[in-house]
Coordinates of C-alpha atoms and ligand atoms in Angstrom, one line a residue:
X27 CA 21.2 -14.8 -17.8
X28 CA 18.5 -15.8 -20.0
X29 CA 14.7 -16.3 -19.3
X30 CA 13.0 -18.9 -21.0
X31 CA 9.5 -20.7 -21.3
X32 CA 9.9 -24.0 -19.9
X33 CA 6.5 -25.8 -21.6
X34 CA 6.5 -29.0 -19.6
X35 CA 5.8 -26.9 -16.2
X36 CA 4.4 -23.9 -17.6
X37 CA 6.8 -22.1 -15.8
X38 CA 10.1 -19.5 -16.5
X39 CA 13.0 -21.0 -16.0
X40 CA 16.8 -19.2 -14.9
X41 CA 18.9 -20.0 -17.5
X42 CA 22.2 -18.8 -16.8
X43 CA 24.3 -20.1 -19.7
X44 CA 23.8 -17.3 -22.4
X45 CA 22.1 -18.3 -25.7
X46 CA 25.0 -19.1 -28.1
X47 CA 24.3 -15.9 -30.1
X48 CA 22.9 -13.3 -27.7
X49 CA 24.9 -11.5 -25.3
X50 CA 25.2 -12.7 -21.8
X51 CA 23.3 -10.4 -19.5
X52 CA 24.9 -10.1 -16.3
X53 CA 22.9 -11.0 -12.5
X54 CA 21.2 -8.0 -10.8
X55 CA 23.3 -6.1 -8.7
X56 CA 21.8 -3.5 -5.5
X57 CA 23.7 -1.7 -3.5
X58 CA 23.7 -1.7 0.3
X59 CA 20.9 -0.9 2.4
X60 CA 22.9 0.2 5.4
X61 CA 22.0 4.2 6.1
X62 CA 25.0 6.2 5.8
X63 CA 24.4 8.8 8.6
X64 CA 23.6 8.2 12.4
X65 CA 20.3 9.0 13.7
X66 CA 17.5 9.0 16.7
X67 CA 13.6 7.5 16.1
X68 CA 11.5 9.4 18.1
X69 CA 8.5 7.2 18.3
X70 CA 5.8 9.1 19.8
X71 CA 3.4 6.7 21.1
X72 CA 5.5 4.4 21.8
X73 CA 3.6 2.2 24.1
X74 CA 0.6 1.7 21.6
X75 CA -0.3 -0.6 19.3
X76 CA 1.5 0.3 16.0
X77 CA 4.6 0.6 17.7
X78 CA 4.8 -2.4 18.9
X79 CA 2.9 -4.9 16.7
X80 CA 4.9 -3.2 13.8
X81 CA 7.6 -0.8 14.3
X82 CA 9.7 -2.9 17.2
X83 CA 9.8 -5.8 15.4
X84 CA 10.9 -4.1 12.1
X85 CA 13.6 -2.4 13.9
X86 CA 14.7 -5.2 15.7
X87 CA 14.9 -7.3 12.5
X88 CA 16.8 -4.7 10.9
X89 CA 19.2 -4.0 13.7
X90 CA 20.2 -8.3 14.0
X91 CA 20.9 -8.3 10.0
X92 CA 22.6 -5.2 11.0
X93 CA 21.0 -2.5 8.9
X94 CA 20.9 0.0 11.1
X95 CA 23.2 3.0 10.6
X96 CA 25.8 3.7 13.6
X97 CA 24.8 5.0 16.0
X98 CA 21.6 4.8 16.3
X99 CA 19.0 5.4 19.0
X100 CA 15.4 4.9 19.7
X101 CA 13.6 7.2 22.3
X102 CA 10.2 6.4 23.3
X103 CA 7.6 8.4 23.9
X104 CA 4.0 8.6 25.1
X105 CA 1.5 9.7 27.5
X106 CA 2.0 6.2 29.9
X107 CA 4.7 6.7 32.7
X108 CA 7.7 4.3 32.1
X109 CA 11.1 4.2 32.5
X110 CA 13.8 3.3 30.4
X111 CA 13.8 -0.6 31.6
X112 CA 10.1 -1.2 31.8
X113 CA 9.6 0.3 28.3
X114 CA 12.7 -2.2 27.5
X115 CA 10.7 -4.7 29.1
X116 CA 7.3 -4.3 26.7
X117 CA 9.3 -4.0 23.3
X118 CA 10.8 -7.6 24.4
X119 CA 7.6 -8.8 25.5
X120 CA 6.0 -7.6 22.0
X121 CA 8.7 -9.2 20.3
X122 CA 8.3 -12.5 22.1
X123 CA 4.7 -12.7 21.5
X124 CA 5.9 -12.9 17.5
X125 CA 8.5 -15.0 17.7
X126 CA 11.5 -16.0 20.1
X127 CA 14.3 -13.5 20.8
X128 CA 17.7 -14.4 21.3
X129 CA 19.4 -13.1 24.3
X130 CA 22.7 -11.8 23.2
X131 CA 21.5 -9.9 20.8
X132 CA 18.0 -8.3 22.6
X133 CA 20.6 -7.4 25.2
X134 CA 22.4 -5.5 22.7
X135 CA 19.4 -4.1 21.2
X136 CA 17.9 -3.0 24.3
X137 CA 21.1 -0.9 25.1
X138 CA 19.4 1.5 22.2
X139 CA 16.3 1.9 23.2
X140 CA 15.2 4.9 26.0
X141 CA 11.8 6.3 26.7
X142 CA 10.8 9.8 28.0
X143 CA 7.4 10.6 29.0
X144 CA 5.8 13.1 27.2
X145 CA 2.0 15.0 27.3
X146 CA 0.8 16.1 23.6
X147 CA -0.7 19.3 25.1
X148 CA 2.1 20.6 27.0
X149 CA 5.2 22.6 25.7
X150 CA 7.0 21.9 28.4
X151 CA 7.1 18.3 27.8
X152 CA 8.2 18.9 24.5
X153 CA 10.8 21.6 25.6
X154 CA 12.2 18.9 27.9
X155 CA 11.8 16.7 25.0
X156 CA 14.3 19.1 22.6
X157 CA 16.6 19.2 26.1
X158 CA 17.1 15.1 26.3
X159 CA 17.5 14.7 22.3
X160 CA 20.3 17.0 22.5
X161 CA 22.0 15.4 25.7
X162 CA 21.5 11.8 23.8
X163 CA 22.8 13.5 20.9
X164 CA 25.9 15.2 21.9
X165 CA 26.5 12.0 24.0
X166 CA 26.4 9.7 21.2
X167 CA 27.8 12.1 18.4
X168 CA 24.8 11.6 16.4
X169 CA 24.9 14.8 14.2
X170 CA 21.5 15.9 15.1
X171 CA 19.9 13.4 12.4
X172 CA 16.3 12.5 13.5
X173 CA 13.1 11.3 12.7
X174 CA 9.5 11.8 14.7
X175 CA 7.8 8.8 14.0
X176 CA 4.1 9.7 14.6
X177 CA 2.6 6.0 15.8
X178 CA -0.4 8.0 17.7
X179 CA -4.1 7.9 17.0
X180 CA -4.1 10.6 13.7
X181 CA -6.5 13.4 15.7
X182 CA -3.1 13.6 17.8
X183 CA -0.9 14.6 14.6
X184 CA -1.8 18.2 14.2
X185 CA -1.4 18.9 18.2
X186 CA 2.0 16.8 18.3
X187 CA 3.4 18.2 14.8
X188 CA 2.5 22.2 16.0
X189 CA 4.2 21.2 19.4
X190 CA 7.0 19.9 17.6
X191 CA 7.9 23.3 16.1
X192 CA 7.0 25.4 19.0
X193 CA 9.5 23.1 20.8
X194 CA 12.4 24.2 18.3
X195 CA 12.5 20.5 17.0
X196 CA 11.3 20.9 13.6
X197 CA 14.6 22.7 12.1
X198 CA 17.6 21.6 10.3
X199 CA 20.2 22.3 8.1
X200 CA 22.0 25.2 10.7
X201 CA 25.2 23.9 12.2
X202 CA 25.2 20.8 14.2
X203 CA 21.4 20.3 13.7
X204 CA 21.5 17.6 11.5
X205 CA 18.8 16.6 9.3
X206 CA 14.7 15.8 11.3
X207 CA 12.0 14.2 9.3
X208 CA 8.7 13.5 10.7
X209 CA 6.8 10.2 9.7
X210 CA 2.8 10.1 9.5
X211 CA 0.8 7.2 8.9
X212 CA -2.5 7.4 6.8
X213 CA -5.0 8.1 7.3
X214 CA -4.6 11.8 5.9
X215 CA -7.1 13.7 7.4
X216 CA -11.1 11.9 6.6
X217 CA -11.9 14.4 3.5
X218 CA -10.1 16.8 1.6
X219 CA -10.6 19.6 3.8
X220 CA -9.2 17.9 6.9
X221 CA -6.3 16.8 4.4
X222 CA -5.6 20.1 3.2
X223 CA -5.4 21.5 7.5
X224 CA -3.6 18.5 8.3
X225 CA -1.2 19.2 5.2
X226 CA -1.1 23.4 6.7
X227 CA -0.3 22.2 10.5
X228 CA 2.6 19.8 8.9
X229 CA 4.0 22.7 6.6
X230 CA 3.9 25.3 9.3
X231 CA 6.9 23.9 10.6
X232 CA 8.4 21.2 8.3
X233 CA 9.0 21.4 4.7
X234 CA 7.5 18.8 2.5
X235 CA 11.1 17.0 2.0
X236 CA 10.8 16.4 5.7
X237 CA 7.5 15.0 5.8
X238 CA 7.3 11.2 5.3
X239 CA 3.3 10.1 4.8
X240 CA 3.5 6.2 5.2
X241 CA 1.3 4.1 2.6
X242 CA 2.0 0.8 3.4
X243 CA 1.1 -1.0 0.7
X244 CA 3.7 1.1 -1.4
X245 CA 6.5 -0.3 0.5
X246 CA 5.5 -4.1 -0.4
X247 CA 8.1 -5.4 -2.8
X248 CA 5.2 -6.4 -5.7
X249 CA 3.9 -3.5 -5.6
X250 CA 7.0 -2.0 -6.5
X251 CA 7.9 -4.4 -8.8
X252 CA 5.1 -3.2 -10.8
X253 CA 7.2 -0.3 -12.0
X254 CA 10.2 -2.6 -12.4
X255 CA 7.9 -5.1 -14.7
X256 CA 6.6 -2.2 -17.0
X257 CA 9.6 0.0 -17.1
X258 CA 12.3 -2.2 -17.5
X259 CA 11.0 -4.7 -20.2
X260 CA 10.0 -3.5 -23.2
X261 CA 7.7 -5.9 -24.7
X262 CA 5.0 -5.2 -22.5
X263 CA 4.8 -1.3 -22.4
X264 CA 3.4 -1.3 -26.1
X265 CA 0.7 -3.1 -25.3
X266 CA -0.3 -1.5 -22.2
X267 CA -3.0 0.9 -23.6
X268 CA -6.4 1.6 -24.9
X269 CA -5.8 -0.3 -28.2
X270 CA -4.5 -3.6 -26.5
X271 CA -6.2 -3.6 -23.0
X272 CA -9.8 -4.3 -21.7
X273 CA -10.0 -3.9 -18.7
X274 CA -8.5 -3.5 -15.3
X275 CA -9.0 -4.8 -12.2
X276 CA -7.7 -4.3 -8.8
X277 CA -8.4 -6.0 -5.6
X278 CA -7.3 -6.4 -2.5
X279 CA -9.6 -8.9 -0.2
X280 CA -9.1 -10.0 3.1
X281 CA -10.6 -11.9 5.8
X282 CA -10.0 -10.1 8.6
X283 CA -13.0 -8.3 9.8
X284 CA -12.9 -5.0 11.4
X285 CA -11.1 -6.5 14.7
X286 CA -10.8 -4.3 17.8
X287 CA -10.8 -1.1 15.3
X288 CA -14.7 -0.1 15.2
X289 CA -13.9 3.1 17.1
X290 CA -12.1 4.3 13.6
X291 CA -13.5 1.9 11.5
X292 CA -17.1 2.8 12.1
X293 CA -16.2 6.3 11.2
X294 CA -14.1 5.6 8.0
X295 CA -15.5 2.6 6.3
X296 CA -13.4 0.6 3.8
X297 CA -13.2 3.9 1.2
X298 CA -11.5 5.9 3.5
X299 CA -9.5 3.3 4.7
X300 CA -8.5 1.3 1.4
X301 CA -9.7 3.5 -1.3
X302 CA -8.3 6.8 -0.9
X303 CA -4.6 5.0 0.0
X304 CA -3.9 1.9 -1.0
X305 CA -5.9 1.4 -4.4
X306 CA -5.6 4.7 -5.5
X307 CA -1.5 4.0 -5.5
X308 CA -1.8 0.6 -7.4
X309 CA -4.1 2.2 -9.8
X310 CA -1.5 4.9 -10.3
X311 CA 1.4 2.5 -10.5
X312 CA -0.3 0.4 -12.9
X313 CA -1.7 3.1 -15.1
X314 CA 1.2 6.2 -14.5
X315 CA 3.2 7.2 -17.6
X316 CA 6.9 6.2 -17.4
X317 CA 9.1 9.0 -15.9
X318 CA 11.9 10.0 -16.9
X319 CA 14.2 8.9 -14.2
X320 CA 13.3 6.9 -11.1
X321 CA 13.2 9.5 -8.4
X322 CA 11.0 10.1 -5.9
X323 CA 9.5 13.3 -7.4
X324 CA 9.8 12.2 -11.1
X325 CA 7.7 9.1 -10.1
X326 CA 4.8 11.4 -7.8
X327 CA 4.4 13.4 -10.6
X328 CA 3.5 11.1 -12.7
X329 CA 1.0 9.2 -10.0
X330 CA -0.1 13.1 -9.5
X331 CA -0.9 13.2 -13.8
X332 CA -3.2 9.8 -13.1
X333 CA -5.0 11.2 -10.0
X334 CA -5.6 14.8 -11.9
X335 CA -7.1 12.8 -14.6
X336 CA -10.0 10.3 -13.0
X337 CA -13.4 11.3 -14.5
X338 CA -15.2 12.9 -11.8
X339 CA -18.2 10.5 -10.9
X340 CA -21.6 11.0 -12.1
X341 CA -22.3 13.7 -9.3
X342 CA -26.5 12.9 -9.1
X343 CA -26.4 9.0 -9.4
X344 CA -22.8 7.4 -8.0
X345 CA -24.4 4.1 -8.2
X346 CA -23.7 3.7 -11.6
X347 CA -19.9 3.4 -11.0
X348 CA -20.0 2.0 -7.0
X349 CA -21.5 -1.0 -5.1
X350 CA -21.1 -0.9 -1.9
X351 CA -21.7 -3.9 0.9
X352 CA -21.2 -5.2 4.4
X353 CA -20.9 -8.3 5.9
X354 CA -23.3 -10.7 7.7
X355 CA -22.5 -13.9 10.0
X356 CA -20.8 -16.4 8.1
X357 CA -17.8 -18.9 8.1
X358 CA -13.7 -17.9 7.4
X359 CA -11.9 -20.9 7.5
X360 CA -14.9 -23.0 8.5
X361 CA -14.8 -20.9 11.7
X362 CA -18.1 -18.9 12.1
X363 CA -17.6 -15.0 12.6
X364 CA -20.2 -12.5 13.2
X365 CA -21.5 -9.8 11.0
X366 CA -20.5 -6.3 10.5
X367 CA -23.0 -5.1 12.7
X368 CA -22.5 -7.4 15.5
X369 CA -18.6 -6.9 15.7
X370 CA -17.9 -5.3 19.3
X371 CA -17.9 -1.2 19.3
X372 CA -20.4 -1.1 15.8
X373 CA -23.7 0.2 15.8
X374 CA -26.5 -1.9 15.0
X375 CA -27.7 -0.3 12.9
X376 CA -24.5 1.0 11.2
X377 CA -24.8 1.8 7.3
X378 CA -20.5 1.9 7.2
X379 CA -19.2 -0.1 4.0
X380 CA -16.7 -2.7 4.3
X381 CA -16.9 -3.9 1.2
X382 CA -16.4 -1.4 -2.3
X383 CA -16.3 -1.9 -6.2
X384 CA -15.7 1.4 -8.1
X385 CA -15.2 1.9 -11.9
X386 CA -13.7 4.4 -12.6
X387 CA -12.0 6.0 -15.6
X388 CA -8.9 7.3 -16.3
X389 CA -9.1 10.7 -19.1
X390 CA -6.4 10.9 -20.7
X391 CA -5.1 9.7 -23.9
X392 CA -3.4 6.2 -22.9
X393 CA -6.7 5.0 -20.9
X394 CA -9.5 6.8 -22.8
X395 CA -12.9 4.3 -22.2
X396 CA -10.8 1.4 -20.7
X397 CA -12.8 0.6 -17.0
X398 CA -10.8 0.0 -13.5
X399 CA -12.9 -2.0 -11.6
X400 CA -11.7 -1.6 -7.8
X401 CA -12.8 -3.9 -5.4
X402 CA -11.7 -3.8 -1.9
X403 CA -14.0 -5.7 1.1
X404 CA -13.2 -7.4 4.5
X405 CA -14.1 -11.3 5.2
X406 CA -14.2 -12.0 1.8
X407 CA -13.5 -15.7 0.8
X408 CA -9.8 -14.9 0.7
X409 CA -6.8 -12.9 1.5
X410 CA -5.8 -11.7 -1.8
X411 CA -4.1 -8.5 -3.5
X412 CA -3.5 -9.0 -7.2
X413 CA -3.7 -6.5 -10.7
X414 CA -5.5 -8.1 -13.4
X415 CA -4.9 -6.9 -16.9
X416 CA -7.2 -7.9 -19.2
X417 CA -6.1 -7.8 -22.8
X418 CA -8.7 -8.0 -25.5
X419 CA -9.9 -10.4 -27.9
X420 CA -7.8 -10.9 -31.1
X421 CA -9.4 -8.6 -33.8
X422 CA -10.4 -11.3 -35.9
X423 CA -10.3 -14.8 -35.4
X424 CA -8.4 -16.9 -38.5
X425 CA -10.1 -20.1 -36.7
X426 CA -13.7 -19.1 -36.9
X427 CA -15.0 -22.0 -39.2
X428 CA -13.2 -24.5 -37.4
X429 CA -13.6 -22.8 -33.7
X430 CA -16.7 -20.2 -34.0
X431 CA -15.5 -16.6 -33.3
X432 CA -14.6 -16.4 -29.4
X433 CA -11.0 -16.9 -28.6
X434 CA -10.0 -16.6 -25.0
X435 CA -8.4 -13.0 -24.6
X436 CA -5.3 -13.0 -23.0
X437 CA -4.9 -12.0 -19.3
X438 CA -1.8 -10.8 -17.0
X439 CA -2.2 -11.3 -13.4
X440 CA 0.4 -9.4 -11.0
X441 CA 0.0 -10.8 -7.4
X442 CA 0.7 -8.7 -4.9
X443 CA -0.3 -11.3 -1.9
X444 CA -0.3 -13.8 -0.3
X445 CA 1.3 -15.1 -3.9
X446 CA 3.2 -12.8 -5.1
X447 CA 3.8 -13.5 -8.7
X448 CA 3.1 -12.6 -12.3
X449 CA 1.0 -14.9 -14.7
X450 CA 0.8 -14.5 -18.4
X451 CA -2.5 -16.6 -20.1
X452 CA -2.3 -16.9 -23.4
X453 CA -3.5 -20.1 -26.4
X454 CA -2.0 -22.8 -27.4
X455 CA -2.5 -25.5 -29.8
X456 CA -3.6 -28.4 -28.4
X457 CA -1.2 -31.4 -29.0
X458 CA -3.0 -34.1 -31.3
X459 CA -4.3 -34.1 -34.7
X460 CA -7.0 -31.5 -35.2
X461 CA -6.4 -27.8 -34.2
X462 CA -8.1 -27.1 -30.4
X463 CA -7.2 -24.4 -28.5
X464 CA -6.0 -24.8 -24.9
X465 CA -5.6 -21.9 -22.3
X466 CA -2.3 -22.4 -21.0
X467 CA -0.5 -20.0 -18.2
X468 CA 3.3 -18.7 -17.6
X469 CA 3.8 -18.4 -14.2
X470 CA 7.0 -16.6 -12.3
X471 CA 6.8 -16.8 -8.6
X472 CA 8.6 -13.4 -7.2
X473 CA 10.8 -15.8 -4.4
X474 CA 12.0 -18.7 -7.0
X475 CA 15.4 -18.4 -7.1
X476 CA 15.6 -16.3 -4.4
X477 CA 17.4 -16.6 -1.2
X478 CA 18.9 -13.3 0.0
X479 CA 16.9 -11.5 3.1
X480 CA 13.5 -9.7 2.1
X481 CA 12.2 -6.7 4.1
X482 CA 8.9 -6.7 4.9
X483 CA 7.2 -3.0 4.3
X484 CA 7.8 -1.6 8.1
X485 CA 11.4 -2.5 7.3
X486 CA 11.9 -0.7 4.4
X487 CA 10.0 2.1 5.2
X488 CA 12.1 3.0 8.0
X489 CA 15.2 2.4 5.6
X490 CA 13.9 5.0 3.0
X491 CA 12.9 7.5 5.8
X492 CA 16.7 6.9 7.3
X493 CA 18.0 7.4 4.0
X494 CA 15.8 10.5 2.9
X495 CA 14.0 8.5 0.0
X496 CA 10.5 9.8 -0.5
X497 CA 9.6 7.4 -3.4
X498 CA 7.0 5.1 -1.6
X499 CA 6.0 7.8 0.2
X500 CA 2.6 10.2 -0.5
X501 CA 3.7 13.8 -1.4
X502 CA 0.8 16.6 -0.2
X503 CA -0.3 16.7 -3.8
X504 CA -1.1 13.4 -4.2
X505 CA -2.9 12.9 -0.9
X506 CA -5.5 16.2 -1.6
X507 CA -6.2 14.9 -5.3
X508 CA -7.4 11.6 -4.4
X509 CA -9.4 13.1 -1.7
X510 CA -10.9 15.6 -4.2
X511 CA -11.4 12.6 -6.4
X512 CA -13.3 10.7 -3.3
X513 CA -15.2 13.2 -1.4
X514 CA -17.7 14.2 -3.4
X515 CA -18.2 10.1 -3.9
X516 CA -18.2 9.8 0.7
X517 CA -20.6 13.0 0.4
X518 CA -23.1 11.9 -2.1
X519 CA -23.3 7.9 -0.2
X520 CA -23.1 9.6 3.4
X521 CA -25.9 12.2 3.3
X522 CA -27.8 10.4 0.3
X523 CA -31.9 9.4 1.8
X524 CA -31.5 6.3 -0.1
X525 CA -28.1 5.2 1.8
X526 CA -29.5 1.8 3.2
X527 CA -31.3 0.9 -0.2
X528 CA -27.9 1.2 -1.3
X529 CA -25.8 -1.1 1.1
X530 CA -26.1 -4.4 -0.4
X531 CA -25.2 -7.4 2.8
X532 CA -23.0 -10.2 1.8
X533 CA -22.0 -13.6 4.1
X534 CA -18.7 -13.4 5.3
X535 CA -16.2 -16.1 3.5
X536 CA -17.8 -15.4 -0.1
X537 CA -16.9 -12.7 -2.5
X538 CA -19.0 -9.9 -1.4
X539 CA -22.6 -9.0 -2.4
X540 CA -24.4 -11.0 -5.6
X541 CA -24.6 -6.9 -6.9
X542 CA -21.2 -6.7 -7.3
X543 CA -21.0 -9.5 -9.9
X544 CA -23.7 -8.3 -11.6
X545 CA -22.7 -5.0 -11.9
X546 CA -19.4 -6.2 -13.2
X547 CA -21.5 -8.4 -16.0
X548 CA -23.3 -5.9 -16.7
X549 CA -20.5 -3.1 -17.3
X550 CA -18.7 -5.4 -19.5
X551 CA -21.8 -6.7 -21.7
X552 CA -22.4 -2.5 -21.6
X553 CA -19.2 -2.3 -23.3
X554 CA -19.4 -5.0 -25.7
Ligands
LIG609 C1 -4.7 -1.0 6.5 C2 -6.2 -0.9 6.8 O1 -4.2 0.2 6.0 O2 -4.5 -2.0 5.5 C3 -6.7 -2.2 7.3 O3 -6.4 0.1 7.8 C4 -6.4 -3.3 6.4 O4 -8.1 -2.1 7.5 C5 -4.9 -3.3 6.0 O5 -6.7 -4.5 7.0 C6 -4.6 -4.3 4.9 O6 -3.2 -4.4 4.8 P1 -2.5 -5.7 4.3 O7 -1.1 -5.4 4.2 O8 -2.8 -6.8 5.3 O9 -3.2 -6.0 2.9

């Protein structure tokens, strides 16, 4: 299969005919997805939100395109008193409100799902806990292969993760027990001291290879394909440096507002909540060194090497590198919203960010002096995740007398969402007599020419977990550096007596505070 520029739509087209001199490369081939070995989902907090907005509906997608190992068996649990056919009843209803459920095959679902009650303070409900997992177990000849899936508020996961172990359900590996892994969802702790006790209470009783810390964001296809695009072409990785690259920037805007979260939001503010998560891992995917195989721990130590080595922020004045901003009344969609501070549960007076643009540096010798500029906000003007790298200008421009110096610099754009896609910009010569440049773009759209299933990232998270893959998952290291990198930065904007001078308001539906684009002009005229 060969991939060519088609010119007339700017596009890449499949070719599969080989070139007549170059060798035929043969289609992509992936294995199965289908987990090997049998196992139970524990879902503690089962009748809350997560679980049902996100993880019943991935599970029930996986089980109908039947990717779900055999057996298998869902218990779940939580603090409400249900039984096994009105916690039947609430997954169906969540389904239903996302889409219609066919009846043969809910009824067949349903017939794995059970629920047991269970109090996070007391022992005994996690000894009686240990008592039905090893009923279901030895009735189902499961092998003693589970996973705690942790879909609780995260003050809970210290409490639920000591009980866990005190219960005796933390072990593995002795005769019959199987393997257990226990699932956590970000966020990890809400500085790096919490991180690092949240980290001890985990590894009291679980060793790290049983500890799955969920970022989403790592489990979305692009994001992944990231690797894929720089490690498995070579013409790109060459360039990707220093010599050859401008800038960076990374975003991820949405709409939303803060929804029916202020309780956490309030609290954690959009650096906590995007920064120290998901753009720290596409600033490491995008800037980690290749490693040397593509295994989990091969691939978090080399997004460890990138987090060890961000400059430190300027400790007296983080202003320099940071604009931060929240939002004011305005119009999504031509529907008006409110502001930040009018959203239901948020002080009026509330100084939290939900908007952020960081540079930051990377100190090493592949990314000495280029700039990252990441921007993450909420009601922005759109939903968008993408990677832009900016190359630089050609050295010297062989057109100047006919042109003047400036020539468009070229630019790669890696969408992450809603598009997802990767866009090349580069000059042409315009078709006619005299020579005129013309910007023109080559565009590959991640579904063209796709039509097997995808998995959204709930989907394949819950795969990796089943099948003991830690790749898109945070290891402890990596969760502590980046909040080594980011607390100092949440200390100096929490506790600094200039904090509201430095809150810059935006309206909602546009692209976040005037300050951020001039700090961005600014920065880049700077480094001119
Ligand atoms: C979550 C944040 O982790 O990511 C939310 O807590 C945010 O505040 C969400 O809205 C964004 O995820 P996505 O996949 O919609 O970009």
């Amino acid at each position: 299969m060969t991939h060519e520029f088609d010119s007339t739509s700017d596009s890449i087209k499949t070719d599969i005919e080989a070139e007549p001199f170059a060798l035929a490369v043969s289609p992509a081939v992936c294995p199965g997805d289908k987990p090997a070995d049998p196992c139970i989902i524990v879902i503690i907090g089962a009748s809350g939100d997560l679980a049902t907005r996100k993880l019943a509906p991935a599970l029930y997608k996986l089980y109908i395109n039947d990717r779900l190992p055999d057996p298998f068996l869902i218990i779940g649990c939580g603090r409400t008193a249900l039984n096994n056919e009105s916690f039947r009843d609430r997954m169906k209803d969540a389904l239903m409100s996302l889409s219609t459920v066919d009846v043969a095959p809910w009824q067949r679902f349903a017939g794995h799902l059970y629920y047991q009650t269970l109090h996070y303070d007391s022992l005994q409900s996690f000894k009686d806990l240990a008592r039905t997992l090893k009923e279901t177990d030895a009735g189902h000849a499961v092998g003693g292969n589970k996973i705690f899936y942790l879909a609780t508020p995260p003050f809970l996961y210290k409490t639920i993760s000591q009980m866990l172990v005190q219960a005796g359900l933390s072990g593995e590996g002795e005769e019959g027990s199987g393997w257990t892994r226990i699932v956590v969802e970000k966020p990890f702790g809400t500085d790096l001291q919490t991180a690092v006790e949240l980290n001890q209470a985990l590894l009291e009783g679980f060793r790290e290879h049983q500890v799955y810390r969920i970022d989403h964001y790592l489990a979305k296809e692009t994001v992944q394909n990231i690797v894929v695009f720089r490690f498995a072409n070579a013409i790109f990785e060459p360039l990707w440096m220093r010599n050859y690259i401008d800038y960076v920037s990374i975003t991820a805007a949405e709409t939303l507002g803060v929804e029916h979260r202020a309780g956490y939001y309030e609290k954690s503010g959009v650096l906590r909540d995007m920064f120290q998560n998901h753009m720290m891992q596409l600033l490491a995917m995008t800037a980690m060194e290749p490693p040397s195989r593509f295994e989990a721990d091969m691939v978090r130590d080399e997004t460890g090497k990138v987090f060890r080595s961000l400059r430190p922020f300027p400790g007296e004045n983080p202003w320099e590198n940071l604009v931060l901003g929240q939002y004011c009344p305005g119009l999504i969609d031509d529907k008006k919203v409110s502001g930040y501070r009018e959203e239901p549960g948020v002080n009026a007076q509330s100084f939290t960010p939900a908007f952020a643009m960081m540079k930051v540096f990377i100190d090493n010798w592949r990314w000495q002096g280029v700039p990252f500029y990441l921007t993450s906000g909420k009601r922005l003007a759109k939903k968008l995740t993408e990677i832009v790298i900016q190359f630089k200008e050609v050295p010297h421009s062989v057109f100047r007398h006919i042109l003047g110096e400036h020539i468009t610099a070229n630019r790669l754009t890696l969408g992450i969402q809603p598009d997802e896609k990767i866009t090349l910009t580069f000059q042409t010569k315009n078709p006619g007599a005299r020579v005129c440049l013309r910007s023109v773009t080559m565009d590959f759209s991640y579904s063209r020419d796709y039509t097997g299933p995808m998995l959204d990232a709930y989907e394949k998270v819950i795969l990796d977990c089943m099948n003991g893959d830690q790749m898109l998952f945070w290891r402890q290291d990596g969760v502590e550096l980046c909040w080594s990198f980011l607390t100092p930065v949440l200390e100096t904007c929490e506790f600094c007596s200039e904090r509201a001078a430095h809150l810059h308001f935006y309206e909602a539906g546009t692209w976040g505070p005037p300050a951020a684009r001039e700090f961005i002009k600014a920065s880049q005229l700077k480094s001119r």
